PQR file with spaces between the fields and no chain letter, atoms N, CA, C, O and H, PARSE charges and radii, in Angstrom:
ATOM       1  N    MET     1     121.683   73.486  144.082 -0.4000 1.5000
ATOM       2  CA   MET     1     121.602   74.905  144.734 -0.0000 2.0000
ATOM       3  C    MET     1     121.104   74.678  146.486  0.5500 1.7000
ATOM       4  O    MET     1     120.467   73.752  146.987 -0.5500 1.4000
ATOM       5  N    SER     2     121.497   75.523  146.916 -0.4000 1.5000
ATOM       6  CA   SER     2     121.301   75.627  148.098 -0.0000 2.0000
ATOM       7  C    SER     2     120.508   76.497  149.305  0.5500 1.7000
ATOM       8  O    SER     2     120.291   77.707  149.236 -0.5500 1.4000
ATOM       9  H    SER     2     122.014   76.275  146.509  0.4000 1.0000
ATOM      10  N    VAL     3     120.052   75.456  150.632 -0.4000 1.5000
ATOM      11  CA   VAL     3     118.692   76.169  151.537 -0.0000 2.0000
ATOM      12  C    VAL     3     119.384   77.031  152.658  0.5500 1.7000
ATOM      13  O    VAL     3     120.487   76.840  153.170 -0.5500 1.4000
ATOM      14  H    VAL     3     120.228   74.474  150.687  0.4000 1.0000
ATOM      15  N    GLN     4     118.561   77.924  152.888 -0.4000 1.5000
ATOM      16  CA   GLN     4     119.083   78.570  153.707 -0.0000 2.0000
ATOM      17  C    GLN     4     118.577   78.569  155.273  0.5500 1.7000
ATOM      18  O    GLN     4     117.432   78.655  155.715 -0.5500 1.4000
ATOM      19  H    GLN     4     117.665   78.079  152.472  0.4000 1.0000
ATOM      20  N    LYS     5     119.704   78.456  155.881 -0.4000 1.5000
ATOM      21  CA   LYS     5     119.549   77.967  157.114 -0.0000 2.0000
ATOM      22  C    LYS     5     117.963   78.917  157.935  0.5500 1.7000
ATOM      23  O    LYS     5     116.858   78.706  157.434 -0.5500 1.4000
ATOM      24  H    LYS     5     120.634   78.387  155.522  0.4000 1.0000
ATOM      25  N    LYS     6     118.062   79.646  158.854 -0.4000 1.5000
ATOM      26  CA   LYS     6     117.239   80.347  159.153 -0.0000 2.0000
ATOM      27  C    LYS     6     116.419   81.039  157.959  0.5500 1.7000
ATOM      28  O    LYS     6     116.617   81.005  156.744 -0.5500 1.4000
ATOM      29  H    LYS     6     118.959   79.817  159.261  0.4000 1.0000
ATOM      30  N    ARG     7     115.245   81.800  158.865 -0.4000 1.5000
ATOM      31  CA   ARG     7     114.387   82.687  157.748 -0.0000 2.0000
ATOM      32  C    ARG     7     114.458   83.600  157.986  0.5500 1.7000
ATOM      33  O    ARG     7     115.066   83.971  158.991 -0.5500 1.4000
ATOM      34  H    ARG     7     115.084   81.828  159.851  0.4000 1.0000
ATOM      35  N    ILE     8     113.881   84.365  157.190 -0.4000 1.5000
ATOM      36  CA   ILE     8     115.324   86.017  157.357 -0.0000 2.0000
ATOM      37  C    ILE     8     112.934   87.051  157.401  0.5500 1.7000
ATOM      38  O    ILE     8     111.956   87.390  156.735 -0.5500 1.4000
ATOM      39  H    ILE     8     113.388   84.065  156.374  0.4000 1.0000
ATOM      40  N    SER     9     113.505   86.959  158.654 -0.4000 1.5000
ATOM      41  CA   SER     9     112.366   87.698  158.973 -0.0000 2.0000
ATOM      42  C    SER     9     112.016   89.043  157.984  0.5500 1.7000
ATOM      43  O    SER     9     112.800   89.343  157.083 -0.5500 1.4000
ATOM      44  H    SER     9     114.300   86.684  159.195  0.4000 1.0000
ATOM      45  N    LYS    10     110.587   89.945  158.263 -0.4000 1.5000
ATOM      46  CA   LYS    10     110.058   90.973  157.660 -0.0000 2.0000
ATOM      47  C    LYS    10     110.951   92.144  157.835  0.5500 1.7000
ATOM      48  O    LYS    10     111.162   93.041  157.019 -0.5500 1.4000
ATOM      49  H    LYS    10     109.950   89.702  158.995  0.4000 1.0000
ATOM      50  N    ARG    11     111.752   91.905  159.772 -0.4000 1.5000
ATOM      51  CA   ARG    11     112.233   93.750  159.631 -0.0000 2.0000
ATOM      52  C    ARG    11     113.589   93.822  159.339  0.5500 1.7000
ATOM      53  O    ARG    11     114.113   94.929  159.213 -0.5500 1.4000
ATOM      54  H    ARG    11     111.580   91.176  160.435  0.4000 1.0000
ATOM      55  N    ARG    12     114.695   92.065  159.125 -0.4000 1.5000
ATOM      56  CA   ARG    12     115.588   92.764  157.955 -0.0000 2.0000
ATOM      57  C    ARG    12     115.046   92.704  156.637  0.5500 1.7000
ATOM      58  O    ARG    12     115.647   93.539  155.961 -0.5500 1.4000
ATOM      59  H    ARG    12     114.269   91.166  159.228  0.4000 1.0000
ATOM      60  N    THR    13     114.248   92.145  156.003 -0.4000 1.5000
ATOM      61  CA   THR    13     114.359   92.655  155.027 -0.0000 2.0000
ATOM      62  C    THR    13     114.211   94.056  154.767  0.5500 1.7000
ATOM      63  O    THR    13     115.032   94.681  154.096 -0.5500 1.4000
ATOM      64  H    THR    13     113.760   91.467  156.552  0.4000 1.0000
ATOM      65  N    ARG    14     112.934   94.695  155.402 -0.4000 1.5000
ATOM      66  CA   ARG    14     112.484   95.762  154.826 -0.0000 2.0000
ATOM      67  C    ARG    14     113.882   96.635  155.272  0.5500 1.7000
ATOM      68  O    ARG    14     114.352   97.183  154.276 -0.5500 1.4000
ATOM      69  H    ARG    14     112.267   94.187  155.947  0.4000 1.0000
ATOM      70  N    ASN    15     114.677   96.908  156.527 -0.4000 1.5000
ATOM      71  CA   ASN    15     114.751   97.441  156.814 -0.0000 2.0000
ATOM      72  C    ASN    15     116.591   97.185  156.114  0.5500 1.7000
ATOM      73  O    ASN    15     117.464   97.953  156.517 -0.5500 1.4000
ATOM      74  H    ASN    15     114.295   96.462  157.336  0.4000 1.0000
ATOM      75  N    ARG    16     116.837   96.409  155.406 -0.4000 1.5000
ATOM      76  CA   ARG    16     117.208   96.268  153.304 -0.0000 2.0000
ATOM      77  C    ARG    16     117.662   96.363  152.890  0.5500 1.7000
ATOM      78  O    ARG    16     118.860   96.228  152.643 -0.5500 1.4000
ATOM      79  H    ARG    16     116.127   95.785  155.078  0.4000 1.0000
ATOM      80  N    ARG    17     115.747   97.073  152.199 -0.4000 1.5000
ATOM      81  CA   ARG    17     115.291   97.557  151.210 -0.0000 2.0000
ATOM      82  C    ARG    17     114.869   99.360  151.796  0.5500 1.7000
ATOM      83  O    ARG    17     114.043  100.138  151.319 -0.5500 1.4000
ATOM      84  H    ARG    17     114.774   97.183  152.399  0.4000 1.0000
ATOM      85  N    SER    18     115.828   99.547  152.996 -0.4000 1.5000
ATOM      86  CA   SER    18     115.327  101.360  153.539 -0.0000 2.0000
ATOM      87  C    SER    18     115.438  102.397  152.227  0.5500 1.7000
ATOM      88  O    SER    18     114.718  103.375  152.026 -0.5500 1.4000
ATOM      89  H    SER    18     116.498   98.914  153.383  0.4000 1.0000
ATOM      90  N    HIS    19     116.642  101.869  151.311 -0.4000 1.5000
ATOM      91  CA   HIS    19     116.960  102.764  150.692 -0.0000 2.0000
ATOM      92  C    HIS    19     116.262  102.786  149.009  0.5500 1.7000
ATOM      93  O    HIS    19     116.351  103.849  148.394 -0.5500 1.4000
ATOM      94  H    HIS    19     117.228  101.075  151.475  0.4000 1.0000
ATOM      95  N    HIS    20     115.623  101.653  148.370 -0.4000 1.5000
ATOM      96  CA   HIS    20     114.793  102.208  147.486 -0.0000 2.0000
ATOM      97  C    HIS    20     113.189  102.560  148.000  0.5500 1.7000
ATOM      98  O    HIS    20     112.295  101.746  147.768 -0.5500 1.4000
ATOM      99  H    HIS    20     115.551  100.789  148.870  0.4000 1.0000
ATOM     100  N    ALA    21     113.032  103.283  148.404 -0.4000 1.5000
ATOM     101  CA   ALA    21     112.667  104.535  148.240 -0.0000 2.0000
ATOM     102  C    ALA    21     112.429  105.705  147.481  0.5500 1.7000
ATOM     103  O    ALA    21     112.371  106.510  148.411 -0.5500 1.4000
ATOM     104  H    ALA    21     113.758  103.944  148.592  0.4000 1.0000
ATOM     105  N    LEU    22     112.329  106.081  146.908 -0.4000 1.5000
ATOM     106  CA   LEU    22     111.338  107.538  145.175 -0.0000 2.0000
ATOM     107  C    LEU    22     112.229  108.122  146.174  0.5500 1.7000
ATOM     108  O    LEU    22     112.613  107.690  147.260 -0.5500 1.4000
ATOM     109  H    LEU    22     112.376  105.427  146.153  0.4000 1.0000
ATOM     110  N    SER    23     112.562  109.652  145.293 -0.4000 1.5000
ATOM     111  CA   SER    23     112.887  110.898  145.480 -0.0000 2.0000
ATOM     112  C    SER    23     112.041  111.788  144.548  0.5500 1.7000
ATOM     113  O    SER    23     111.836  111.589  143.350 -0.5500 1.4000
ATOM     114  H    SER    23     112.251  110.003  144.410  0.4000 1.0000
ATOM     115  N    VAL    24     111.512  112.967  145.430 -0.4000 1.5000
ATOM     116  CA   VAL    24     111.424  113.882  144.881 -0.0000 2.0000
ATOM     117  C    VAL    24     111.624  114.421  143.674  0.5500 1.7000
ATOM     118  O    VAL    24     110.767  115.210  144.072 -0.5500 1.4000
ATOM     119  H    VAL    24     111.679  113.129  146.402  0.4000 1.0000
ATOM     120  N    PRO    25     111.955  114.865  142.367 -0.5600 1.5000
ATOM     121  CA   PRO    25     113.115  115.553  141.186  0.2800 2.0000
ATOM     122  C    PRO    25     113.099  116.822  142.083  0.5500 1.7000
ATOM     123  O    PRO    25     112.112  117.044  142.784 -0.5500 1.4000
ATOM     124  N    THR    26     114.179  117.669  142.077 -0.4000 1.5000
ATOM     125  CA   THR    26     115.179  119.124  141.990 -0.0000 2.0000
ATOM     126  C    THR    26     114.566  119.523  140.628  0.5500 1.7000
ATOM     127  O    THR    26     114.834  119.121  139.495 -0.5500 1.4000
ATOM     128  H    THR    26     114.981  117.488  141.507  0.4000 1.0000
ATOM     129  N    VAL    27     113.313  120.785  141.241 -0.4000 1.5000
ATOM     130  CA   VAL    27     112.877  121.573  140.150 -0.0000 2.0000
ATOM     131  C    VAL    27     113.742  123.021  140.587  0.5500 1.7000
ATOM     132  O    VAL    27     114.337  123.442  141.579 -0.5500 1.4000
ATOM     133  H    VAL    27     113.096  121.111  142.161  0.4000 1.0000
ATOM     134  N    ILE    28     113.450  123.446  139.339 -0.4000 1.5000
ATOM     135  CA   ILE    28     113.944  124.733  139.782 -0.0000 2.0000
ATOM     136  C    ILE    28     113.680  126.099  138.598  0.5500 1.7000
ATOM     137  O    ILE    28     114.343  125.697  137.642 -0.5500 1.4000
ATOM     138  H    ILE    28     112.966  123.104  138.533  0.4000 1.0000
ATOM     139  N    GLU    29     113.289  126.980  138.325 -0.4000 1.5000
ATOM     140  CA   GLU    29     112.958  128.285  138.094 -0.0000 2.0000
ATOM     141  C    GLU    29     113.459  129.080  137.268  0.5500 1.7000
ATOM     142  O    GLU    29     113.944  130.084  137.791 -0.5500 1.4000
ATOM     143  H    GLU    29     112.751  127.306  139.101  0.4000 1.0000
ATOM     144  N    CYS    30     113.574  128.973  135.442 -0.4000 1.5000
ATOM     145  CA   CYS    30     114.340  129.206  134.544 -0.0000 2.0000
ATOM     146  C    CYS    30     114.117  130.426  134.685  0.5500 1.7000
ATOM     147  O    CYS    30     112.956  130.819  134.574 -0.5500 1.4000
ATOM     148  H    CYS    30     113.180  128.157  135.018  0.4000 1.0000
ATOM     149  N    PRO    31     115.336  131.486  135.012 -0.5600 1.5000
ATOM     150  CA   PRO    31     115.711  132.396  135.215  0.2800 2.0000
ATOM     151  C    PRO    31     115.461  133.392  134.089  0.5500 1.7000
ATOM     152  O    PRO    31     115.600  134.588  134.347 -0.5500 1.4000
ATOM     153  N    SER    32     115.106  133.010  132.865 -0.4000 1.5000
ATOM     154  CA   SER    32     114.686  133.456  131.324 -0.0000 2.0000
ATOM     155  C    SER    32     113.830  133.499  131.995  0.5500 1.7000
ATOM     156  O    SER    32     113.785  134.296  132.932 -0.5500 1.4000
ATOM     157  H    SER    32     114.993  132.039  132.655  0.4000 1.0000
ATOM     158  N    CYS    33     112.655  132.445  131.653 -0.4000 1.5000
ATOM     159  CA   CYS    33     111.155  132.598  131.271 -0.0000 2.0000
ATOM     160  C    CYS    33     110.269  131.911  131.785  0.5500 1.7000
ATOM     161  O    CYS    33     109.175  131.602  131.313 -0.5500 1.4000
ATOM     162  H    CYS    33     112.692  131.798  130.892  0.4000 1.0000
ATOM     163  N    LYS    34     110.923  131.540  133.208 -0.4000 1.5000
ATOM     164  CA   LYS    34     110.465  131.303  134.141 -0.0000 2.0000
ATOM     165  C    LYS    34     109.469  130.200  134.388  0.5500 1.7000
ATOM     166  O    LYS    34     108.439  130.202  135.063 -0.5500 1.4000
ATOM     167  H    LYS    34     111.812  131.791  133.592  0.4000 1.0000
ATOM     168  N    GLN    35     110.241  128.924  133.416 -0.4000 1.5000
ATOM     169  CA   GLN    35     109.383  127.578  133.430 -0.0000 2.0000
ATOM     170  C    GLN    35     110.006  127.224  134.017  0.5500 1.7000
ATOM     171  O    GLN    35     111.126  127.730  134.078 -0.5500 1.4000
ATOM     172  H    GLN    35     111.077  128.922  132.868  0.4000 1.0000
ATOM     173  N    PRO    36     109.637  126.073  134.853 -0.5600 1.5000
ATOM     174  CA   PRO    36     110.255  124.356  135.705  0.2800 2.0000
ATOM     175  C    PRO    36     111.242  123.897  134.685  0.5500 1.7000
ATOM     176  O    PRO    36     110.992  123.338  133.618 -0.5500 1.4000
ATOM     177  N    MET    37     112.608  124.277  135.267 -0.4000 1.5000
ATOM     178  CA   MET    37     113.595  123.078  134.505 -0.0000 2.0000
ATOM     179  C    MET    37     114.393  122.995  135.685  0.5500 1.7000
ATOM     180  O    MET    37     114.425  123.808  136.609 -0.5500 1.4000
ATOM     181  H    MET    37     112.811  124.731  136.135  0.4000 1.0000
ATOM     182  N    LYS    38     115.188  121.676  135.533 -0.4000 1.5000
ATOM     183  CA   LYS    38     116.333  120.643  136.264 -0.0000 2.0000
ATOM     184  C    LYS    38     117.348  121.457  136.318  0.5500 1.7000
ATOM     185  O    LYS    38     117.525  121.992  135.223 -0.5500 1.4000
ATOM     186  H    LYS    38     115.162  121.016  134.783  0.4000 1.0000
ATOM     187  N    PRO    39     118.198  121.831  137.232 -0.5600 1.5000
ATOM     188  CA   PRO    39     118.890  122.201  137.538  0.2800 2.0000
ATOM     189  C    PRO    39     119.827  122.025  136.960  0.5500 1.7000
ATOM     190  O    PRO    39     119.759  120.959  136.350 -0.5500 1.4000
ATOM     191  N    HIS    40     120.959  122.672  136.779 -0.4000 1.5000
ATOM     192  CA   HIS    40     122.425  122.522  135.651 -0.0000 2.0000
ATOM     193  C    HIS    40     121.792  121.993  134.092  0.5500 1.7000
ATOM     194  O    HIS    40     122.518  121.757  133.127 -0.5500 1.4000
ATOM     195  H    HIS    40     121.015  123.539  137.275  0.4000 1.0000
ATOM     196  N    TYR    41     120.634  121.898  134.089 -0.4000 1.5000
ATOM     197  CA   TYR    41     120.775  122.009  132.259 -0.0000 2.0000
ATOM     198  C    TYR    41     119.561  122.437  131.716  0.5500 1.7000
ATOM     199  O    TYR    41     118.505  122.327  132.338 -0.5500 1.4000
ATOM     200  H    TYR    41     120.044  122.091  134.873  0.4000 1.0000
ATOM     201  N    ALA    42     119.675  123.114  130.143 -0.4000 1.5000
ATOM     202  CA   ALA    42     119.323  123.228  129.132 -0.0000 2.0000
ATOM     203  C    ALA    42     118.125  124.147  129.435  0.5500 1.7000
ATOM     204  O    ALA    42     118.053  124.273  130.658 -0.5500 1.4000
ATOM     205  H    ALA    42     120.534  123.204  129.637  0.4000 1.0000
ATOM     206  N    CYS    43     117.198  124.810  128.834 -0.4000 1.5000
ATOM     207  CA   CYS    43     115.714  124.967  129.457 -0.0000 2.0000
ATOM     208  C    CYS    43     115.008  124.364  128.591  0.5500 1.7000
ATOM     209  O    CYS    43     114.968  124.733  127.418 -0.5500 1.4000
ATOM     210  H    CYS    43     117.256  124.708  127.841  0.4000 1.0000
ATOM     211  N    PRO    44     114.257  123.203  129.118 -0.5600 1.5000
ATOM     212  CA   PRO    44     113.318  122.743  127.161  0.2800 2.0000
ATOM     213  C    PRO    44     112.451  123.778  126.964  0.5500 1.7000
ATOM     214  O    PRO    44     111.403  123.369  126.464 -0.5500 1.4000
ATOM     215  N    SER    45     112.462  124.495  127.082 -0.4000 1.5000
ATOM     216  CA   SER    45     111.029  126.000  126.268 -0.0000 2.0000
ATOM     217  C    SER    45     111.710  127.363  126.234  0.5500 1.7000
ATOM     218  O    SER    45     111.045  128.288  125.766 -0.5500 1.4000
ATOM     219  H    SER    45     113.313  124.827  127.489  0.4000 1.0000
ATOM     220  N    CYS    46     113.012  127.628  126.692 -0.4000 1.5000
ATOM     221  CA   CYS    46     113.666  128.459  125.866 -0.0000 2.0000
ATOM     222  C    CYS    46     114.984  128.106  125.305  0.5500 1.7000
ATOM     223  O    CYS    46     115.486  128.755  124.387 -0.5500 1.4000
ATOM     224  H    CYS    46     113.551  126.877  127.072  0.4000 1.0000
ATOM     225  N    GLY    47     115.547  127.084  125.848 -0.4000 1.5000
ATOM     226  CA   GLY    47     117.229  126.672  125.336 -0.0000 2.0000
ATOM     227  C    GLY    47     117.976  127.538  125.580  0.5500 1.7000
ATOM     228  O    GLY    47     118.933  127.745  124.834 -0.5500 1.4000
ATOM     229  H    GLY    47     115.139  126.556  126.593  0.4000 1.0000
ATOM     230  N    LYS    48     117.839  127.996  126.261 -0.4000 1.5000
ATOM     231  CA   LYS    48     119.094  128.872  127.632 -0.0000 2.0000
ATOM     232  C    LYS    48     119.575  128.105  128.324  0.5500 1.7000
ATOM     233  O    LYS    48     118.937  127.146  128.758 -0.5500 1.4000
ATOM     234  H    LYS    48     117.062  127.827  126.867  0.4000 1.0000
ATOM     235  N    TYR    49     121.262  128.402  128.707 -0.4000 1.5000
ATOM     236  CA   TYR    49     121.190  127.847  129.697 -0.0000 2.0000
ATOM     237  C    TYR    49     122.886  128.957  129.838  0.5500 1.7000
ATOM     238  O    TYR    49     123.854  129.233  129.129 -0.5500 1.4000
ATOM     239  H    TYR    49     121.780  129.181  128.354  0.4000 1.0000
ATOM     240  N    ARG    50     122.139  129.394  131.816 -0.4000 1.5000
ATOM     241  CA   ARG    50     123.803  130.207  131.786 -0.0000 2.0000
ATOM     242  C    ARG    50     123.357  131.757  130.836  0.5500 1.7000
ATOM     243  O    ARG    50     124.122  132.581  130.334 -0.5500 1.4000
ATOM     244  H    ARG    50     121.353  129.170  132.391  0.4000 1.0000
ATOM     245  N    GLY    51     122.421  131.739  130.844 -0.4000 1.5000
ATOM     246  CA   GLY    51     121.744  133.342  129.843 -0.0000 2.0000
ATOM     247  C    GLY    51     122.622  133.090  128.630  0.5500 1.7000
ATOM     248  O    GLY    51     123.479  133.836  128.156 -0.5500 1.4000
ATOM     249  H    GLY    51     121.799  131.070  131.252  0.4000 1.0000
ATOM     250  N    LYS    52     122.330  132.185  128.326 -0.4000 1.5000
ATOM     251  CA   LYS    52     123.311  131.650  126.699 -0.0000 2.0000
ATOM     252  C    LYS    52     122.341  130.528  125.568  0.5500 1.7000
ATOM     253  O    LYS    52     122.059  129.336  125.696 -0.5500 1.4000
ATOM     254  H    LYS    52     121.634  131.580  128.712  0.4000 1.0000
ATOM     255  N    ASP    53     122.016  131.527  124.466 -0.4000 1.5000
ATOM     256  CA   ASP    53     122.021  130.492  123.391 -0.0000 2.0000
ATOM     257  C    ASP    53     122.124  129.321  123.184  0.5500 1.7000
ATOM     258  O    ASP    53     121.989  129.202  121.966 -0.5500 1.4000
ATOM     259  H    ASP    53     122.245  132.495  124.362  0.4000 1.0000
ATOM     260  N    VAL    54     122.358  127.902  123.830 -0.4000 1.5000
ATOM     261  CA   VAL    54     122.731  126.825  123.411 -0.0000 2.0000
ATOM     262  C    VAL    54     122.544  125.349  123.067  0.5500 1.7000
ATOM     263  O    VAL    54     123.212  124.318  123.138 -0.5500 1.4000
ATOM     264  H    VAL    54     122.468  127.998  124.820  0.4000 1.0000
ATOM     265  N    LEU    55     120.887  125.858  122.513 -0.4000 1.5000
ATOM     266  CA   LEU    55     119.951  124.286  121.672 -0.0000 2.0000
ATOM     267  C    LEU    55     119.827  125.229  120.457  0.5500 1.7000
ATOM     268  O    LEU    55     119.529  124.724  119.374 -0.5500 1.4000
ATOM     269  H    LEU    55     120.344  126.695  122.455  0.4000 1.0000
ATOM     270  N    LYS    56     120.007  126.404  120.538 -0.4000 1.5000
ATOM     271  CA   LYS    56     119.881  127.237  119.318 -0.0000 2.0000
ATOM     272  C    LYS    56     121.458  127.249  118.256  0.5500 1.7000
ATOM     273  O    LYS    56     121.746  127.240  117.059 -0.5500 1.4000
ATOM     274  H    LYS    56     120.249  126.815  121.417  0.4000 1.0000
ATOM     275  N    LYS    57     121.870  127.264  119.040 -0.4000 1.5000
ATOM     276  CA   LYS    57     123.404  126.937  118.674 -0.0000 2.0000
ATOM     277  C    LYS    57     123.737  125.713  117.370  0.5500 1.7000
ATOM     278  O    LYS    57     124.057  125.465  116.207 -0.5500 1.4000
ATOM     279  H    LYS    57     121.636  127.271  120.013  0.4000 1.0000
ATOM     280  N    GLN    58     123.210  125.092  119.187 -0.4000 1.5000
ATOM     281  CA   GLN    58     123.404  123.591  118.398 -0.0000 2.0000
ATOM     282  C    GLN    58     122.838  122.706  117.163  0.5500 1.7000
ATOM     283  O    GLN    58     123.339  121.775  116.532 -0.5500 1.4000
ATOM     284  H    GLN    58     122.950  125.293  120.131  0.4000 1.0000
ATOM     285  N    THR    59     121.551  123.392  117.070 -0.4000 1.5000
ATOM     286  CA   THR    59     121.109  123.093  115.536 -0.0000 2.0000
ATOM     287  C    THR    59     121.149  124.135  114.593  0.5500 1.7000
ATOM     288  O    THR    59     120.261  124.171  113.741 -0.5500 1.4000
ATOM     289  H    THR    59     121.144  124.148  117.583  0.4000 1.0000
ATOM     290  N    VAL    60     122.331  125.278  114.607 -0.4000 1.5000
ATOM     291  CA   VAL    60     123.117  125.768  113.810 -0.0000 2.0000
ATOM     292  C    VAL    60     124.482  124.936  113.004  0.5500 1.7000
ATOM     293  O    VAL    60     124.837  124.813  111.832 -0.5500 1.4000
ATOM     294  H    VAL    60     123.052  125.249  115.299  0.4000 1.0000
ATOM     295  N    VAL    61     125.035  124.428  114.432 -0.4000 1.5000
ATOM     296  CA   VAL    61     125.601  123.924  113.923 -0.0000 2.0000
ATOM     297  C    VAL    61     125.976  122.762  112.360  0.5500 1.7000
ATOM     298  O    VAL    61     126.693  122.823  111.361 -0.5500 1.4000
ATOM     299  H    VAL    61     124.746  124.528  115.384  0.4000 1.0000
ATOM     300  N    GLU    62     124.462  121.278  113.284 -0.4000 1.5000
ATOM     301  CA   GLU    62     124.126  120.331  113.106 -0.0000 2.0000
ATOM     302  C    GLU    62     123.749  120.945  111.623  0.5500 1.7000
ATOM     303  O    GLU    62     124.173  120.190  110.749 -0.5500 1.4000
ATOM     304  H    GLU    62     123.880  121.229  114.095  0.4000 1.0000
ATOM     305  N    LYS    63     123.260  121.782  111.238 -0.4000 1.5000
ATOM     306  CA   LYS    63     122.878  122.400  109.660 -0.0000 2.0000
ATOM     307  C    LYS    63     124.400  122.498  108.729  0.5500 1.7000
ATOM     308  O    LYS    63     124.396  121.998  107.604 -0.5500 1.4000
ATOM     309  H    LYS    63     122.915  122.396  111.949  0.4000 1.0000
ATOM     310  N    LYS    64     125.584  123.112  109.218 -0.4000 1.5000
ATOM     311  CA   LYS    64     126.618  122.948  108.699 -0.0000 2.0000
ATOM     312  C    LYS    64     127.464  121.719  108.810  0.5500 1.7000
ATOM     313  O    LYS    64     128.424  122.158  108.177 -0.5500 1.4000
ATOM     314  H    LYS    64     125.588  123.518  110.131  0.4000 1.0000
ATOM     315  N    ILE    65     127.750  120.752  109.076 -0.4000 1.5000
ATOM     316  CA   ILE    65     128.010  119.670  109.290 -0.0000 2.0000
ATOM     317  C    ILE    65     126.934  118.611  108.561  0.5500 1.7000
ATOM     318  O    ILE    65     126.980  117.390  108.416 -0.5500 1.4000
ATOM     319  H    ILE    65     126.970  120.396  109.590  0.4000 1.0000
ATOM     320  N    ARG    66     126.291  119.264  108.306 -0.4000 1.5000
ATOM     321  CA   ARG    66     124.491  118.198  107.336 -0.0000 2.0000
ATOM     322  C    ARG    66     125.264  118.194  105.062  0.5500 1.7000
ATOM     323  O    ARG    66     125.555  117.440  104.133 -0.5500 1.4000
ATOM     324  H    ARG    66     126.254  120.257  108.425  0.4000 1.0000
ATOM     325  N    LYS    67     125.122  120.554  105.712 -0.4000 1.5000
ATOM     326  CA   LYS    67     126.090  120.888  104.648 -0.0000 2.0000
ATOM     327  C    LYS    67     126.719  120.859  103.650  0.5500 1.7000
ATOM     328  O    LYS    67     126.551  121.019  102.441 -0.5500 1.4000
ATOM     329  H    LYS    67     124.886  121.167  106.466  0.4000 1.0000
ATOM     330  N    ALA    68     127.992  120.471  104.798 -0.4000 1.5000
ATOM     331  CA   ALA    68     129.657  119.752  104.601 -0.0000 2.0000
ATOM     332  C    ALA    68     129.004  118.679  104.121  0.5500 1.7000
ATOM     333  O    ALA    68     129.207  118.597  102.910 -0.5500 1.4000
ATOM     334  H    ALA    68     128.128  120.341  105.780  0.4000 1.0000
ATOM     335  N    SER    69     128.515  118.073  104.407 -0.4000 1.5000
ATOM     336  CA   SER    69     128.546  116.217  104.081 -0.0000 2.0000
ATOM     337  C    SER    69     127.679  116.294  102.600  0.5500 1.7000
ATOM     338  O    SER    69     128.373  115.643  101.819 -0.5500 1.4000
ATOM     339  H    SER    69     128.350  118.140  105.391  0.4000 1.0000
ATOM     340  N    THR    70     127.061  116.552  102.223 -0.4000 1.5000
ATOM     341  CA   THR    70     126.610  116.256  101.639 -0.0000 2.0000
ATOM     342  C    THR    70     127.097  117.151  100.375  0.5500 1.7000
ATOM     343  O    THR    70     126.502  116.843   99.343 -0.5500 1.4000
ATOM     344  H    THR    70     126.497  117.081  102.857  0.4000 1.0000
ATOM     345  N    LYS    71     128.557  118.746  100.157 -0.4000 1.5000
ATOM     346  CA   LYS    71     129.652  118.991   99.658 -0.0000 2.0000
ATOM     347  C    LYS    71     130.153  117.384   99.308  0.5500 1.7000
ATOM     348  O    LYS    71     129.864  116.726   98.308 -0.5500 1.4000
ATOM     349  H    LYS    71     129.041  118.997  100.996  0.4000 1.0000
ATOM     350  N    GLU    72     130.810  117.072  100.211 -0.4000 1.5000
ATOM     351  CA   GLU    72     131.429  115.642  100.075 -0.0000 2.0000
ATOM     352  C    GLU    72     130.883  114.455   99.032  0.5500 1.7000
ATOM     353  O    GLU    72     131.305  114.283   97.888 -0.5500 1.4000
ATOM     354  H    GLU    72     131.045  117.606  101.023  0.4000 1.0000
ATOM     355  N    ASN    73     130.323  114.038   99.393 -0.4000 1.5000
ATOM     356  CA   ASN    73     129.380  113.285   98.469 -0.0000 2.0000
ATOM     357  C    ASN    73     128.645  113.918   97.366  0.5500 1.7000
ATOM     358  O    ASN    73     127.586  113.349   97.098 -0.5500 1.4000
ATOM     359  H    ASN    73     129.980  114.178  100.322  0.4000 1.0000
ATOM     360  N    LYS    74     128.990  115.149   96.521 -0.4000 1.5000
ATOM     361  CA   LYS    74     129.206  115.581   95.584 -0.0000 2.0000
ATOM     362  C    LYS    74     130.365  115.302   94.890  0.5500 1.7000
ATOM     363  O    LYS    74     130.573  115.832   93.798 -0.5500 1.4000
ATOM     364  H    LYS    74     129.849  115.611   96.739  0.4000 1.0000
């Protein structure tokens, strides 16, 4: 294993780590229920994205898939 030739200064180390800072996540208000949510994501409280119910449709599709799989097993 090699040994470093010069000691790395605190300034150089801290300059390299300057991009490691945490940032505050962006939060917007849902247009339908006014709850905070991430942009470009479905609202976790009402399940709408761009005015459409996307989370409720997903549960309906999952139920249809489950029903079809139980029919195939019989």
